[in-house]
PDB file of C-alpha atoms in Angstrom:
ATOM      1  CA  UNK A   1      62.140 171.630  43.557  1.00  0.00           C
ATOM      2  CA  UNK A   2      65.819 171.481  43.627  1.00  0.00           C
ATOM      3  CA  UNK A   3      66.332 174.948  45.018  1.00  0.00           C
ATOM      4  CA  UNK A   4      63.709 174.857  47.725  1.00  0.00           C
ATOM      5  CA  UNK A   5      65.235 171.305  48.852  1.00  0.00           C
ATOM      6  CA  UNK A   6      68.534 173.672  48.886  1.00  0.00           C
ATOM      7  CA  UNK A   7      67.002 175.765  51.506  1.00  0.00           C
ATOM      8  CA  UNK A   8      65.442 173.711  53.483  1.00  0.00           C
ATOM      9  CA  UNK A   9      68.884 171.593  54.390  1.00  0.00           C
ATOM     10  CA  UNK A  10      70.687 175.107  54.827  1.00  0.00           C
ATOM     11  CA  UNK A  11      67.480 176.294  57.245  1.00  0.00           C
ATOM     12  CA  UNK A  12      67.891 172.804  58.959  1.00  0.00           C
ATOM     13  CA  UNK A  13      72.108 172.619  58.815  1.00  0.00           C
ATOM     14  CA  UNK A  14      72.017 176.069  60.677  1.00  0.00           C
ATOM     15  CA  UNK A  15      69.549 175.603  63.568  1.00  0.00           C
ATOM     16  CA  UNK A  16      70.153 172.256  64.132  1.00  0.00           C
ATOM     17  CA  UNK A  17      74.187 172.315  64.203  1.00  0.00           C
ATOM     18  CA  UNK A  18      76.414 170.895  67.295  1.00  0.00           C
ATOM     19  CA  UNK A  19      76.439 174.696  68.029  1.00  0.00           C
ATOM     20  CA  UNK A  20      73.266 175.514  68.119  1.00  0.00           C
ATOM     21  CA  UNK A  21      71.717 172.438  69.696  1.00  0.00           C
ATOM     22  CA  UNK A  22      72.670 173.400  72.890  1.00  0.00           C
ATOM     23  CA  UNK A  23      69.507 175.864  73.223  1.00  0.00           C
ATOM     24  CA  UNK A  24      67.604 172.454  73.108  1.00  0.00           C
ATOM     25  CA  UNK A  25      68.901 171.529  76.485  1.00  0.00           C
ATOM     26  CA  UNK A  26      67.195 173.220  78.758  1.00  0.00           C
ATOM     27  CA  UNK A  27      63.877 171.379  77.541  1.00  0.00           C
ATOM     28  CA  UNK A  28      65.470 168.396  77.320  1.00  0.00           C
ATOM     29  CA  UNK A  29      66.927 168.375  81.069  1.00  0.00           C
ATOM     30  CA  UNK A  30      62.993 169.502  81.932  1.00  0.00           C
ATOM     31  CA  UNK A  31      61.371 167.134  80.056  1.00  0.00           C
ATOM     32  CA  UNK A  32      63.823 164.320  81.478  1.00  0.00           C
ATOM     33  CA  UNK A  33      63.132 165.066  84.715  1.00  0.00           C
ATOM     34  CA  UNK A  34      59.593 164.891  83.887  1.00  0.00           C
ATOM     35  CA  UNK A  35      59.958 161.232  82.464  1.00  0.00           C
ATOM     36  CA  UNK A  36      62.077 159.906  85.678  1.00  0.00           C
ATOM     37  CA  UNK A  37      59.045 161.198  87.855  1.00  0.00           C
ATOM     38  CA  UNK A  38      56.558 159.973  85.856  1.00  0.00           C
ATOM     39  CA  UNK A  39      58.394 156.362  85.233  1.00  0.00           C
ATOM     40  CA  UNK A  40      58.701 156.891  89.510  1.00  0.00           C
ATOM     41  CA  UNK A  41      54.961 157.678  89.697  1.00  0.00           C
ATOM     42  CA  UNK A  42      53.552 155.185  86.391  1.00  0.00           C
ATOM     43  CA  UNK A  43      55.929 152.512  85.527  1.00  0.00           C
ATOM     44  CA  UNK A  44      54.109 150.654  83.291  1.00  0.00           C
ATOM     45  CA  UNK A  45      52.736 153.685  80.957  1.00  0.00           C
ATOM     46  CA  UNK A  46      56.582 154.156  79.759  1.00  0.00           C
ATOM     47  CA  UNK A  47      55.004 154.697  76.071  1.00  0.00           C
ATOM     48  CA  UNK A  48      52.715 157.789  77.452  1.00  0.00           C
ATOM     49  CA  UNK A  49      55.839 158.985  79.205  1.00  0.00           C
ATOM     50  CA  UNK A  50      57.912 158.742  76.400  1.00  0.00           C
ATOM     51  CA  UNK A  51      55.333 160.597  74.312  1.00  0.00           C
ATOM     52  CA  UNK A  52      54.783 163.248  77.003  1.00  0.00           C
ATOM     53  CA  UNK A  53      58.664 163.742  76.818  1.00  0.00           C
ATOM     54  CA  UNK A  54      58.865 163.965  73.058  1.00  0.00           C
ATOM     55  CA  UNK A  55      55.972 166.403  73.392  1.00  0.00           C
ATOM     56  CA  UNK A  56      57.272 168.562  75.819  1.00  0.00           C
ATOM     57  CA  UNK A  57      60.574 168.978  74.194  1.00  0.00           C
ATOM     58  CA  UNK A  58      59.535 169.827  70.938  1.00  0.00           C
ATOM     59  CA  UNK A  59      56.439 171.746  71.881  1.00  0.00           C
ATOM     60  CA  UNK A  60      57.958 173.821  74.352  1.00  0.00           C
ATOM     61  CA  UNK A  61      61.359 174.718  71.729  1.00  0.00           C
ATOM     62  CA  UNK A  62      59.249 175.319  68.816  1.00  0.00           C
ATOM     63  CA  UNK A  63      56.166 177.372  70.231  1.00  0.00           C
ATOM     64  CA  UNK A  64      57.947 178.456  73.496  1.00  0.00           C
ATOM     65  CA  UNK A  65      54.607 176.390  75.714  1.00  0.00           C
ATOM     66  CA  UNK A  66      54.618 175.237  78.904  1.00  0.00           C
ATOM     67  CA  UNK A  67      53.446 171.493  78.720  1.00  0.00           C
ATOM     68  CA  UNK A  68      51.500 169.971  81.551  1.00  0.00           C
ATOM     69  CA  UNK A  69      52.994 166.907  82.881  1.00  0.00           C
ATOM     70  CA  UNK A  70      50.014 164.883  82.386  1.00  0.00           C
ATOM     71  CA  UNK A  71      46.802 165.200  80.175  1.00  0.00           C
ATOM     72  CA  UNK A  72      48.288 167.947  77.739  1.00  0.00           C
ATOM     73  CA  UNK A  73      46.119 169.437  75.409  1.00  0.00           C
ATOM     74  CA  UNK A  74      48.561 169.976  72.992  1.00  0.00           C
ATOM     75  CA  UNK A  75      50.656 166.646  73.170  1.00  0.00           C
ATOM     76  CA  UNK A  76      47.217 164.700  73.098  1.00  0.00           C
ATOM     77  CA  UNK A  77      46.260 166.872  69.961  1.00  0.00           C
ATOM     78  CA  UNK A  78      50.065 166.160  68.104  1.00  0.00           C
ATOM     79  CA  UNK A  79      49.658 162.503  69.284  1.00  0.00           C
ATOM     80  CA  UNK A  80      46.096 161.614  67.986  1.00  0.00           C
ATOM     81  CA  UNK A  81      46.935 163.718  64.675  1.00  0.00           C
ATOM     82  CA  UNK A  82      50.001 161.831  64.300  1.00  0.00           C
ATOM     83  CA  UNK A  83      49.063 158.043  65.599  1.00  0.00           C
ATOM     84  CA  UNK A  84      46.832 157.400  62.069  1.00  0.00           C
ATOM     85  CA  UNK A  85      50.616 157.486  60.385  1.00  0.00           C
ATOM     86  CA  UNK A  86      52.154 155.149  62.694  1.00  0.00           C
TER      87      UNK A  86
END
């Protein structure tokens, strides 16, 4: 237990170092610009925005997708798997 907790703070220490969390930018600046338009377009559904954000950014780094800016597939699937927790 020890050793795999070991690896899994030296997996997450190197990809998510000051250095390395500049390749999370790019999604971030795309999925901010996404929220502004949306909170533009829908400015009372700031919790689906936020969500869609989250989504895109982490969806898009991790599995490399292209996230729709509404309606997702994938961020609805993450969301309702995840809301039970919450």
């Amino acid at each position: 237990m020890f050793s795999r907790r070991r690896r899994h703070r030296r997996l997450l220490h190197q990809e998510l170092n000051a250095t390395n969390a500049t390749h999370f930018h790019p999604y971030e600046l795309k999925a901010t610009y996404g929220l502004l338009r949306a909170l533009l377009d829908t400015p009372d559904d700031l919790e689906s925005d936020l969500r869609q954000m989250a989504g895109e950014t982490i969806m898009g780094w991790t599995y490399g997708l292209e996230i729709k800016p509404k309606n997702d597939l994938y961020v609805e699937t993450a969301a309702a798997g995840l809301l039970p927790h919450f």
